[in-house]
mmCIF file of C-alpha atoms and ligand atoms in Angstrom:
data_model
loop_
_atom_site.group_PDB
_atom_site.id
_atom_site.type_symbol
_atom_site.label_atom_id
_atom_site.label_comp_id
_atom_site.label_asym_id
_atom_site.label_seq_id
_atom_site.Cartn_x
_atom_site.Cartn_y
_atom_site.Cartn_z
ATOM 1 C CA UNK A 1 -11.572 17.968 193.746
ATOM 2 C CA UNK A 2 -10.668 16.318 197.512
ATOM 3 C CA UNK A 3 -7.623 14.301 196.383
ATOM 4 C CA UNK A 4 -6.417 11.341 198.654
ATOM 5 C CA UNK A 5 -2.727 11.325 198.007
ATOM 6 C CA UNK A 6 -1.865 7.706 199.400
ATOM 7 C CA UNK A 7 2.114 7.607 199.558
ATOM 8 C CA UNK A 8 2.243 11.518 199.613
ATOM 9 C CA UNK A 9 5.014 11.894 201.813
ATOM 10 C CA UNK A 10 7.106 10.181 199.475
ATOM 11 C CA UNK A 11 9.528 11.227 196.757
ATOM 12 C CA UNK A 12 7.122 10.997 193.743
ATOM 13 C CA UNK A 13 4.056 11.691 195.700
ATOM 14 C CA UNK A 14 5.161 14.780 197.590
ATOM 15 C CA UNK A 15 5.875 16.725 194.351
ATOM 16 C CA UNK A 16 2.242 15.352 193.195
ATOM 17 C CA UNK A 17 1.020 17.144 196.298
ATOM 18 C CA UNK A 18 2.439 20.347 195.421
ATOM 19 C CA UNK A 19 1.289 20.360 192.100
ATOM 20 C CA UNK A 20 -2.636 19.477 193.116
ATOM 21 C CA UNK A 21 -2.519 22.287 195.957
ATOM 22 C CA UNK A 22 -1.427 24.887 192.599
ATOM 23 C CA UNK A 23 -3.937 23.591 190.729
ATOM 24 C CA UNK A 24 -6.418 24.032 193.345
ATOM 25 C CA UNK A 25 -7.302 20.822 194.625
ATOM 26 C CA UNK A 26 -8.153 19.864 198.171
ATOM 27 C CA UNK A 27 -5.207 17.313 199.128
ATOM 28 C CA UNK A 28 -4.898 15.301 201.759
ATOM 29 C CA UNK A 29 -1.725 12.494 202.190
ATOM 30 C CA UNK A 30 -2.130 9.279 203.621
ATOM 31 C CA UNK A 31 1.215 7.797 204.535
ATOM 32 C CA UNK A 32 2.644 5.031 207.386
ATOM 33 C CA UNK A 33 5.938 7.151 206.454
ATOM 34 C CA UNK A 34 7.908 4.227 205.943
ATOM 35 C CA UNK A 35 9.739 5.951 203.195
ATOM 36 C CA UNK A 36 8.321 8.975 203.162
ATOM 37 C CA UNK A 37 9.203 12.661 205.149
ATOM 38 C CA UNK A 38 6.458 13.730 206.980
ATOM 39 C CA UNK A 39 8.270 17.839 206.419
ATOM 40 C CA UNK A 40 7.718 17.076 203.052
ATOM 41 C CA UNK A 41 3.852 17.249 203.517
ATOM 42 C CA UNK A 42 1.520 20.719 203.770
ATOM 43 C CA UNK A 43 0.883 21.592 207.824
ATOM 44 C CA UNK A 44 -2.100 19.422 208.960
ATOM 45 C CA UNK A 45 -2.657 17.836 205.915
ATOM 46 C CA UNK A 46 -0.870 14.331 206.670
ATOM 47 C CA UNK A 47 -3.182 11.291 207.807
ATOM 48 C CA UNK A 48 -0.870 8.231 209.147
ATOM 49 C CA UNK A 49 -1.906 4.853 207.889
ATOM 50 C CA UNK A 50 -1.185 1.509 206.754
ATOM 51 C CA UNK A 51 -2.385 0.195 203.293
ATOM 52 C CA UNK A 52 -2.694 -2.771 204.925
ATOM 53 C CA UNK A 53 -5.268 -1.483 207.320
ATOM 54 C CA UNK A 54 -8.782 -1.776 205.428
ATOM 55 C CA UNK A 55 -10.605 0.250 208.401
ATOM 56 C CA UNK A 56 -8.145 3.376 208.195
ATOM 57 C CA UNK A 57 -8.229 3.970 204.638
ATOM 58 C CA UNK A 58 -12.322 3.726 204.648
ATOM 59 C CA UNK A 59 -12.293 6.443 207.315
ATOM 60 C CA UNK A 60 -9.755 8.852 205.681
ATOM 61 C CA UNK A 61 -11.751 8.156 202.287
ATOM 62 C CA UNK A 62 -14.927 9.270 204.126
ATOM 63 C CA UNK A 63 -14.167 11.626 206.769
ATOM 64 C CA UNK A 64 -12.644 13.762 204.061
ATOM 65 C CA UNK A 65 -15.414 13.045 201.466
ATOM 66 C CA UNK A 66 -12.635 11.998 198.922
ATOM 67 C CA UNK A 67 -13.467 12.257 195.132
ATOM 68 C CA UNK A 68 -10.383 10.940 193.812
ATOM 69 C CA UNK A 69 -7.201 8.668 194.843
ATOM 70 C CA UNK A 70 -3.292 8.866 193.677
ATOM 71 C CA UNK A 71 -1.711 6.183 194.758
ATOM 72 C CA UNK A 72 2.248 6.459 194.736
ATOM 73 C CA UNK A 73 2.456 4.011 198.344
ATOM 74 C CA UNK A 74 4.458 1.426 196.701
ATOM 75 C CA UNK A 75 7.593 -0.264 196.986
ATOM 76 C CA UNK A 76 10.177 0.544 193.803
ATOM 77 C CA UNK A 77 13.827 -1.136 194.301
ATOM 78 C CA UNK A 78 14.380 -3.421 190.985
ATOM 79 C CA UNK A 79 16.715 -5.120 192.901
ATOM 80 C CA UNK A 80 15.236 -4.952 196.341
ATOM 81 C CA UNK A 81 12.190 -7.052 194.884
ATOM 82 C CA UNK A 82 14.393 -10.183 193.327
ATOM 83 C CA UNK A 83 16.079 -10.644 196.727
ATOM 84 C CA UNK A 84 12.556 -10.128 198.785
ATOM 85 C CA UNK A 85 9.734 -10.628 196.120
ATOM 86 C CA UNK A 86 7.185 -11.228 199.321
ATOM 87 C CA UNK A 87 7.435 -7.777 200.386
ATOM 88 C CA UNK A 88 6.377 -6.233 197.053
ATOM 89 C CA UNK A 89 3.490 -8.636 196.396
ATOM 90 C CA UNK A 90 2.412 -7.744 199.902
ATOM 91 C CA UNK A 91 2.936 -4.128 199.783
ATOM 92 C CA UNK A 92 2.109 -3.609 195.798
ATOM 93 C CA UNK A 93 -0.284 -5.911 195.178
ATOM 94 C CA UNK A 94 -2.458 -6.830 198.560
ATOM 95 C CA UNK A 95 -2.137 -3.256 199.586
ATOM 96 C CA UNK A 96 -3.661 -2.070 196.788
ATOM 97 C CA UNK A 97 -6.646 -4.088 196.482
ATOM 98 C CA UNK A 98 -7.271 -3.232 199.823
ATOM 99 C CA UNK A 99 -7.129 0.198 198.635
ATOM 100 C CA UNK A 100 -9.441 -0.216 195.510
ATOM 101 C CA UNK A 101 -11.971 -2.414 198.158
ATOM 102 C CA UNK A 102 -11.658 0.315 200.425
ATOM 103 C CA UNK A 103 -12.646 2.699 197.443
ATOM 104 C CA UNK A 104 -15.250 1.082 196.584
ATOM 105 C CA UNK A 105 -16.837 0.590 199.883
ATOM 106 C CA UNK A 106 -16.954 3.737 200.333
ATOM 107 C CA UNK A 107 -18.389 5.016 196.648
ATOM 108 C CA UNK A 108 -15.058 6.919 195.432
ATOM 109 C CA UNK A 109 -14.784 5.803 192.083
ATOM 110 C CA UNK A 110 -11.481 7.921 190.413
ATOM 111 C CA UNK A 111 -8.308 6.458 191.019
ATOM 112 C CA UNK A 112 -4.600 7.661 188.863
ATOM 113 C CA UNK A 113 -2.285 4.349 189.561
ATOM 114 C CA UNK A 114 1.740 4.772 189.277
ATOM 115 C CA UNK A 115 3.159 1.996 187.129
ATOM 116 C CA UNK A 116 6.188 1.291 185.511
ATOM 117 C CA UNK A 117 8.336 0.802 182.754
ATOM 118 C CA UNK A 118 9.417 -2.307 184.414
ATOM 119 C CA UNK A 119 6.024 -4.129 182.975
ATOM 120 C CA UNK A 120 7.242 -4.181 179.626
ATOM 121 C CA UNK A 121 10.744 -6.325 180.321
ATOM 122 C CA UNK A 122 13.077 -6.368 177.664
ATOM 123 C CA UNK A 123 11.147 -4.254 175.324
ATOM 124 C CA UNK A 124 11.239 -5.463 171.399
ATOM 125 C CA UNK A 125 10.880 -1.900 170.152
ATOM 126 C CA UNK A 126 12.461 1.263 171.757
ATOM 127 C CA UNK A 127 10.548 3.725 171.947
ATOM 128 C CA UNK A 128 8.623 1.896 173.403
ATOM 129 C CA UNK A 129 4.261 1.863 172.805
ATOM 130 C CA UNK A 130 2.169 1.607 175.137
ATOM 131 C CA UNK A 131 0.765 -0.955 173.620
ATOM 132 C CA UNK A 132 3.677 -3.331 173.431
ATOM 133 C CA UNK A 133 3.930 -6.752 175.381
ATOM 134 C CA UNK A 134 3.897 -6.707 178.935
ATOM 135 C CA UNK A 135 6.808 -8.979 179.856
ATOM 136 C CA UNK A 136 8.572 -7.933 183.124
ATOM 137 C CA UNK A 137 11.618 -9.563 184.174
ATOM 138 C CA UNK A 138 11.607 -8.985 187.794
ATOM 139 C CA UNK A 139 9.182 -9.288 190.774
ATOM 140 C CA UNK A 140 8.203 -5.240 190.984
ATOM 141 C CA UNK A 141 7.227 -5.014 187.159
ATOM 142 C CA UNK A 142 5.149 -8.182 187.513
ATOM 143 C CA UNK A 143 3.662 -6.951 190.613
ATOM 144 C CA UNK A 144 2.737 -3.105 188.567
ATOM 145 C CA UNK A 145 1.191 -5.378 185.647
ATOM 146 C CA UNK A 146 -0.800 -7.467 187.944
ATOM 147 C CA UNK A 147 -2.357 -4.403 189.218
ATOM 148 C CA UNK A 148 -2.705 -2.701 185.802
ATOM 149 C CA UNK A 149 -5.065 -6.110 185.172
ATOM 150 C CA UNK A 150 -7.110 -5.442 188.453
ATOM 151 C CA UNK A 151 -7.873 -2.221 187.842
ATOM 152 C CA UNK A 152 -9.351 -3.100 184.404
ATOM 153 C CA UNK A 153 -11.181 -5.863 185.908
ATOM 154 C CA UNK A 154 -12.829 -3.061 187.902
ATOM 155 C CA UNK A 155 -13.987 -0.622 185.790
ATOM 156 C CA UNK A 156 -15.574 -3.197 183.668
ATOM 157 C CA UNK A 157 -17.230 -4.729 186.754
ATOM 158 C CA UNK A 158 -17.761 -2.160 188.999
ATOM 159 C CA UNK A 159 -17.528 1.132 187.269
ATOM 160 C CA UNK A 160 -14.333 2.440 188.521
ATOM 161 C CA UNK A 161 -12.809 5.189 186.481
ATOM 162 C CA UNK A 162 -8.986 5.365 186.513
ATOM 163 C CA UNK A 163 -5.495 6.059 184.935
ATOM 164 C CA UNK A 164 -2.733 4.391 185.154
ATOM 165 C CA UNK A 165 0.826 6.561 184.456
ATOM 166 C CA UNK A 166 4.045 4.231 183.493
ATOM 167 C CA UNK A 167 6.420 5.831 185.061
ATOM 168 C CA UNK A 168 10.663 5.630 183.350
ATOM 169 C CA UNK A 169 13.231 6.900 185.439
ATOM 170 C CA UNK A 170 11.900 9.906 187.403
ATOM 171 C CA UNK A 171 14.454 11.912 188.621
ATOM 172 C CA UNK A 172 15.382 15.875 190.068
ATOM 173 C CA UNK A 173 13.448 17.901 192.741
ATOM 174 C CA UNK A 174 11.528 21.188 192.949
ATOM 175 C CA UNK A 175 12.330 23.723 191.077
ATOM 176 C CA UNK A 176 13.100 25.804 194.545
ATOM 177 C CA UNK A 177 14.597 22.705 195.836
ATOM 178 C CA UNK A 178 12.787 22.808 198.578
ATOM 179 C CA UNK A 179 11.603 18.791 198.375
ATOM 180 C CA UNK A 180 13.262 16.252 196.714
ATOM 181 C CA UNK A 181 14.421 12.474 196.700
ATOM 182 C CA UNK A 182 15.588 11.239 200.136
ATOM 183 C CA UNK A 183 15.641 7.263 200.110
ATOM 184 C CA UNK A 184 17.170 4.964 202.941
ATOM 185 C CA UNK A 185 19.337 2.858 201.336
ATOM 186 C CA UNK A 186 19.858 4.701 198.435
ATOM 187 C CA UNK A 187 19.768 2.679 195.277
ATOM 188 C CA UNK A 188 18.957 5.293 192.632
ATOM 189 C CA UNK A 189 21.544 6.309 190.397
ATOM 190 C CA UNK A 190 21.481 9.876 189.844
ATOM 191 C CA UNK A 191 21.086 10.598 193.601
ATOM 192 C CA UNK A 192 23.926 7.768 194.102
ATOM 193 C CA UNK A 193 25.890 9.935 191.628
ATOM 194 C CA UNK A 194 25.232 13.001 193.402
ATOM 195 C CA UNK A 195 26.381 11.465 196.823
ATOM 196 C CA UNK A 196 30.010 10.684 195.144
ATOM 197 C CA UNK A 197 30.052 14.656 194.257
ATOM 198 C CA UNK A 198 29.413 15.620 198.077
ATOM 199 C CA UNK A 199 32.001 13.361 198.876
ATOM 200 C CA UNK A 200 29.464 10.960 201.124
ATOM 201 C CA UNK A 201 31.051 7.765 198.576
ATOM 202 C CA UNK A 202 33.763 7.124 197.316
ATOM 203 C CA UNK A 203 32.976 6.048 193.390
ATOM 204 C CA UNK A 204 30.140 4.933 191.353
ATOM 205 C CA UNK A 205 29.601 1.407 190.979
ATOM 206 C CA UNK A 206 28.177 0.922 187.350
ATOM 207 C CA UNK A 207 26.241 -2.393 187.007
ATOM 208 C CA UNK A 208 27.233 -3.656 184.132
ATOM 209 C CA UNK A 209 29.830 -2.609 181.048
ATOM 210 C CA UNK A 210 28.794 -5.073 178.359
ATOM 211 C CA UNK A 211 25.227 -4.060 177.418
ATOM 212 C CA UNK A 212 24.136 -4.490 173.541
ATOM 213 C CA UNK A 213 23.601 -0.491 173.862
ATOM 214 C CA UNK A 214 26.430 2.168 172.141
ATOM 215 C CA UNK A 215 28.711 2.089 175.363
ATOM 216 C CA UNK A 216 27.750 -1.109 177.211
ATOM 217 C CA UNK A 217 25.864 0.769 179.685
ATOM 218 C CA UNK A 218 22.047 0.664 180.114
ATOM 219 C CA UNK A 219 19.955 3.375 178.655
ATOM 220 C CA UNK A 220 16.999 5.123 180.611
ATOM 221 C CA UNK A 221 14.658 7.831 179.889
ATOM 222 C CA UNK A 222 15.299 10.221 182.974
ATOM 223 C CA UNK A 223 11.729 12.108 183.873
ATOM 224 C CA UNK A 224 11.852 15.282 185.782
ATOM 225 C CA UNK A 225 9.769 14.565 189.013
ATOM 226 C CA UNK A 226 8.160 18.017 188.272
ATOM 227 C CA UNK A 227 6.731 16.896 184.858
ATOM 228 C CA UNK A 228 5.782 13.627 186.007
ATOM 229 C CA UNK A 229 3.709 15.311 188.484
ATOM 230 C CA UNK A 230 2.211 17.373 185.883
ATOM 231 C CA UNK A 231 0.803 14.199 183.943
ATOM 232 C CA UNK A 232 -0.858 13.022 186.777
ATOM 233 C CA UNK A 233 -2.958 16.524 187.735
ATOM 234 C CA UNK A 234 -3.520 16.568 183.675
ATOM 235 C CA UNK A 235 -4.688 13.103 184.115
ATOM 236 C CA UNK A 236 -7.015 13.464 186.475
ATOM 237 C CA UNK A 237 -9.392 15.602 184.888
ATOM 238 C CA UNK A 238 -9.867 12.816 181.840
ATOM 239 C CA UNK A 239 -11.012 10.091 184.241
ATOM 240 C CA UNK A 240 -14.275 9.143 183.538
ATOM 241 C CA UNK A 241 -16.414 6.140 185.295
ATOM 242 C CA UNK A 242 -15.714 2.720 183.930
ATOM 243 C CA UNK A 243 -12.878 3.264 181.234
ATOM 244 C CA UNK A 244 -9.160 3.442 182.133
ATOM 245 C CA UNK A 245 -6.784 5.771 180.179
ATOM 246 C CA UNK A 246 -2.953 4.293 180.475
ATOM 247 C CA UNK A 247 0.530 6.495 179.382
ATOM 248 C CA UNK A 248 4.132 6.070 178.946
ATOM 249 C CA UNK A 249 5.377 8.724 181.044
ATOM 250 C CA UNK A 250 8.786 9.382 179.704
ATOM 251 C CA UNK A 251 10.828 12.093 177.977
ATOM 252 C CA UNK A 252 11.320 9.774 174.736
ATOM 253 C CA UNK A 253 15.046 10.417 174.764
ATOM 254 C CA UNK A 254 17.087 7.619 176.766
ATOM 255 C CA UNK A 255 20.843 8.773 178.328
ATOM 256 C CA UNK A 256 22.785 5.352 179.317
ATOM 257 C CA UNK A 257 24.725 5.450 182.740
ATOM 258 C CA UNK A 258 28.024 6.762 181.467
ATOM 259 C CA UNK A 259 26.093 9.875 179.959
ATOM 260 C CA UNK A 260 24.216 10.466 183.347
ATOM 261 C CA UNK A 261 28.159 10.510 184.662
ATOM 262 C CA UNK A 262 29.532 12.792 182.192
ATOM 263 C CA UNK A 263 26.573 15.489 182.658
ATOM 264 C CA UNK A 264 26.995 15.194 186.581
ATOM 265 C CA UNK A 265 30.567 15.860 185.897
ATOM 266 C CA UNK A 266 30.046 19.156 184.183
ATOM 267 C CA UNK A 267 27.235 20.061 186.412
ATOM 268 C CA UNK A 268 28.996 19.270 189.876
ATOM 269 C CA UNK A 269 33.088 20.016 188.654
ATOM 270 C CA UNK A 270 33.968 16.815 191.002
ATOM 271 C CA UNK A 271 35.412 14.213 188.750
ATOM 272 C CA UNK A 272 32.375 11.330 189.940
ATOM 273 C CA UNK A 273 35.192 7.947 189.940
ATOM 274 C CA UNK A 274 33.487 5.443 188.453
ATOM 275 C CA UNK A 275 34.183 0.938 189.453
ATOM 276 C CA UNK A 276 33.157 -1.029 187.060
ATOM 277 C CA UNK A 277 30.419 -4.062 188.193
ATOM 278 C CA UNK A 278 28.983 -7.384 186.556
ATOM 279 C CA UNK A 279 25.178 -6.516 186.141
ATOM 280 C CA UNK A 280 22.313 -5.934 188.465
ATOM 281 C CA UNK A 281 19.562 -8.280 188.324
ATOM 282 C CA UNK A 282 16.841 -7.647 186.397
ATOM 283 C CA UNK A 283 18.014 -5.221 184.257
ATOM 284 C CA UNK A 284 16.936 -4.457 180.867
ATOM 285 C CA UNK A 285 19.246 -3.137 178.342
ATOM 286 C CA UNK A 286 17.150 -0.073 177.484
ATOM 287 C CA UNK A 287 14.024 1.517 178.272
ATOM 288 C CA UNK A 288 13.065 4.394 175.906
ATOM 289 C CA UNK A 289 9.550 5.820 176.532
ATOM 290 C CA UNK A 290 6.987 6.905 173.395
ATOM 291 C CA UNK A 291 5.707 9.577 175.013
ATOM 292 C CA UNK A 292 3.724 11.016 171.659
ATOM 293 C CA UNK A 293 -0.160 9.408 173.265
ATOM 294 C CA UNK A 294 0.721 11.446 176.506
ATOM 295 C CA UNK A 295 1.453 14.497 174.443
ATOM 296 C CA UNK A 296 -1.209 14.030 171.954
ATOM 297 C CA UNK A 297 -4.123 13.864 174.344
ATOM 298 C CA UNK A 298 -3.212 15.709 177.650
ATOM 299 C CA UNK A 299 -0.860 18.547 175.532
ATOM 300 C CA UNK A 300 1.217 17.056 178.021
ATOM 301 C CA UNK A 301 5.027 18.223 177.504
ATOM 302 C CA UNK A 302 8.281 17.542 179.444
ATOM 303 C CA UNK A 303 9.901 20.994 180.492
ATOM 304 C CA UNK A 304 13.139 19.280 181.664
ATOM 305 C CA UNK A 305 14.481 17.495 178.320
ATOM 306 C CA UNK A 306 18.497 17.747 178.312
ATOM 307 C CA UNK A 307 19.990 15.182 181.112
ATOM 308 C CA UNK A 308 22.179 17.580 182.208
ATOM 309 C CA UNK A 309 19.295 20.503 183.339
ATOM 310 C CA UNK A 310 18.029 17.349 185.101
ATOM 311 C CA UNK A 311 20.853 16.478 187.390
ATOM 312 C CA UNK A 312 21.413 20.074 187.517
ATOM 313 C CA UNK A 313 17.953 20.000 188.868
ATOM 314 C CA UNK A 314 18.330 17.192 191.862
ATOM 315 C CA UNK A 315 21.973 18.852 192.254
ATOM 316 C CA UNK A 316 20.205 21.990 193.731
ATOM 317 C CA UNK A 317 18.585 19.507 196.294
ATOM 318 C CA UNK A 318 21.188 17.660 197.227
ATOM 319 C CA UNK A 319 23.522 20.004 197.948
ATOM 320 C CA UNK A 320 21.019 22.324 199.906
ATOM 321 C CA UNK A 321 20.354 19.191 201.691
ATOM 322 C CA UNK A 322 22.643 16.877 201.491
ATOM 323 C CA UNK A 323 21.743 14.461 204.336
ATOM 324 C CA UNK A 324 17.725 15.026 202.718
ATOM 325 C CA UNK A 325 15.444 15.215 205.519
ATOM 326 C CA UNK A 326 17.223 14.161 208.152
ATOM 327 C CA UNK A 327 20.509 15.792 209.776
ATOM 328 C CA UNK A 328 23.775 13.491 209.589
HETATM 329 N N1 UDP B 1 22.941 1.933 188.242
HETATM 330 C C1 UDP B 1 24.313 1.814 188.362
HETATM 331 N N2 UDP B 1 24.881 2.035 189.594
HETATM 332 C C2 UDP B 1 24.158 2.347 190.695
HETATM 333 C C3 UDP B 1 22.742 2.484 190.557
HETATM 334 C C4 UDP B 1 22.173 2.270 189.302
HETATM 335 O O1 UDP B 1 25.031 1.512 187.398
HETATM 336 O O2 UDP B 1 24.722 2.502 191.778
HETATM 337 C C5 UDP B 1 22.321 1.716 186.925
HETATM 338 C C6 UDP B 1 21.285 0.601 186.938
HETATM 339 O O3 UDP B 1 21.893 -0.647 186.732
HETATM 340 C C7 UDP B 1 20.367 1.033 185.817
HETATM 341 C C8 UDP B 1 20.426 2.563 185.846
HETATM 342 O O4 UDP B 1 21.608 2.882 186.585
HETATM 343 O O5 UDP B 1 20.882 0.617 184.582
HETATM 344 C C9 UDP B 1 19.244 3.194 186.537
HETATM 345 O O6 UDP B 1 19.049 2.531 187.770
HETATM 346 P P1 UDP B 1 18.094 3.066 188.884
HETATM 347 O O7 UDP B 1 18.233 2.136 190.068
HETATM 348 O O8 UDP B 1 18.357 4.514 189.118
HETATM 349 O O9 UDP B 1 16.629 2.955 188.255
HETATM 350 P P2 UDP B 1 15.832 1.711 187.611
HETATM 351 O O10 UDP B 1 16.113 1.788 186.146
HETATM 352 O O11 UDP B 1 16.311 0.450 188.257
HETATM 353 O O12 UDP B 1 14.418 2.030 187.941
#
């Protein structure tokens, strides 16, 4: 298939990229790089544009005779979108209808969407279904479910075919290391973590000591980058016109914060201080994917499982590159 990767230059995205050129597809990455690292695309492959510019995704969607879309171009700061909610309803939301109007003006009809496990909130059940209530608790889950609601609308109206991957906490880099995560600010905190190791911060700061969870610290289901990838190029084969298909992308195993510590301090041999904080808003307790509909029906699989191969993972990166992209 032509793939339009839009957001391919990007942390998520770029690994996508790599995975659809070894499966064979015909990729091409449409990116303002705002956040993303044009080095981290394949030579001549990169198309510059704006989400928010109708007229330039219509030509990159014809010119290269596009069959399908992944769409990673999104803003994804929890806290970033409580203090400045207009720029993730601007960016998430209006930028992707313009991309699905786009689409459809120009007759391609197979889209795979990255969502979140922000859309579910404070989850009642952990694991958590895919089919349990969507209640987010902060402006970039609600802006993810609002979408997850359009593109429904869609197929039913217009035929569109797509997926739409919930995402937990992805995390790591290439296996060679050779792309990886590479966000200005950083906010993230495995990377954050890994910054204290090369001696670029001081401490951790941990948001928040008195969670209902075993050690007061929030649980998350860390998902190697690599294997999130994978779901999406196993996806994209199942797309079919007018019906969506939506998965929990997630390991099924949650490690809280002071877990994530403990493996990066066995992994990295620098003793990672660690400041306690009040909480970060908009933070739910725990988020634990299901992951047994992605496994039943793609023989989907995670290959990274144990926390600690996965910081060993984006350990690789950093150190190899430890100012990402960019030189100091
Ligand atoms: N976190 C933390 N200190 C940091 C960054 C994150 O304690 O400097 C916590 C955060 O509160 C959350 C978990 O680590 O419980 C994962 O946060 P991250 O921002 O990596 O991902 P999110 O879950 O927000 O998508």
């Amino acid at each position: 298939m032509i793939v339009l990767v839009v957001g391919g230059a990007g942390y998520i995205g770029s690994h996508a990229v790599r995975g659809l050129v070894q499966a064979g597809h015909d990729v091409w990455v449409l990116d303002n790089l705002s956040q993303g690292h044009a080095a981290s695309v394949p030579a001549g492959r990169l198309v510059r544009g704006e989400l928010a510019d109708r007229g330039a995704l219509e030509t990159a969607l014809r010119d290269h005779k596009v069959d399908a879309v992944m769409h990673f171009a999104a803003f994804a700061s929890v806290p970033e979108s409580v203090a400045d909610p207009a720029k993730y309803y601007q960016n998430n939301l209006v930028g992707t209808l313009n991309l699905l109007d786009a689409m459809r003006a120009t007759g391609v009809g197979r889209i795979v969407f990255s969502s979140t496990a922000a859309v579910y909130g404070v989850p009642e059940v952990v694991p958590i279904p895919e089919d349990a209530p969507k209640q987010p608790i902060n402006p970039y889950g609600f802006t993810k479910l609002a979408m997850e609601h359009a593109l429904a609308d869609y197929a039913r109206a217009y035929g569109l075919g797509y997926a739409v991957l919930r995402y937990f906490n992805a995390c790591g880099a290439s296996s060679d290391a050779t792309i990886g995560e590479d966000h200005t600010p950083e906010t993230h905190l495995i990377p954050i973590i890994l910054q204290v190791a090369l001696g670029q911060r001081e401490s951790l700061s941990v948001f928040g000591t008195d969670y209902p969870t075993p050690d007061g610290t929030c649980i998350r289901d860390y998902i190697h980058v690599e294997d999130l990838a994978d779901a999406h190029i196993r996806v994209l084969d199942r797309i079919e016109p007018g019906r969506g298909l939506t998965y929990n992308v997630g390991t099924g195993v949650g490690a809280s914060v002071r877990e994530v510590v403990d493996a990066a301090r066995r992994v990295t041999g620098h003793p990672i201080p660690v400041v306690a904080h009040p909480r970060r808003a908009g933070d739910p307790p725990s988020l634990v994917a299901s992951s047994q509909a992605i496994r039943r029906d793609l023989e989907w699989s995670p290959r990274y499982n144990a926390i600690e191969e996965i910081v060993a993972s984006a350990w690789k990166w950093h150190k190899s590159h430890p100012h990402g992209y960019g030189t100091p």
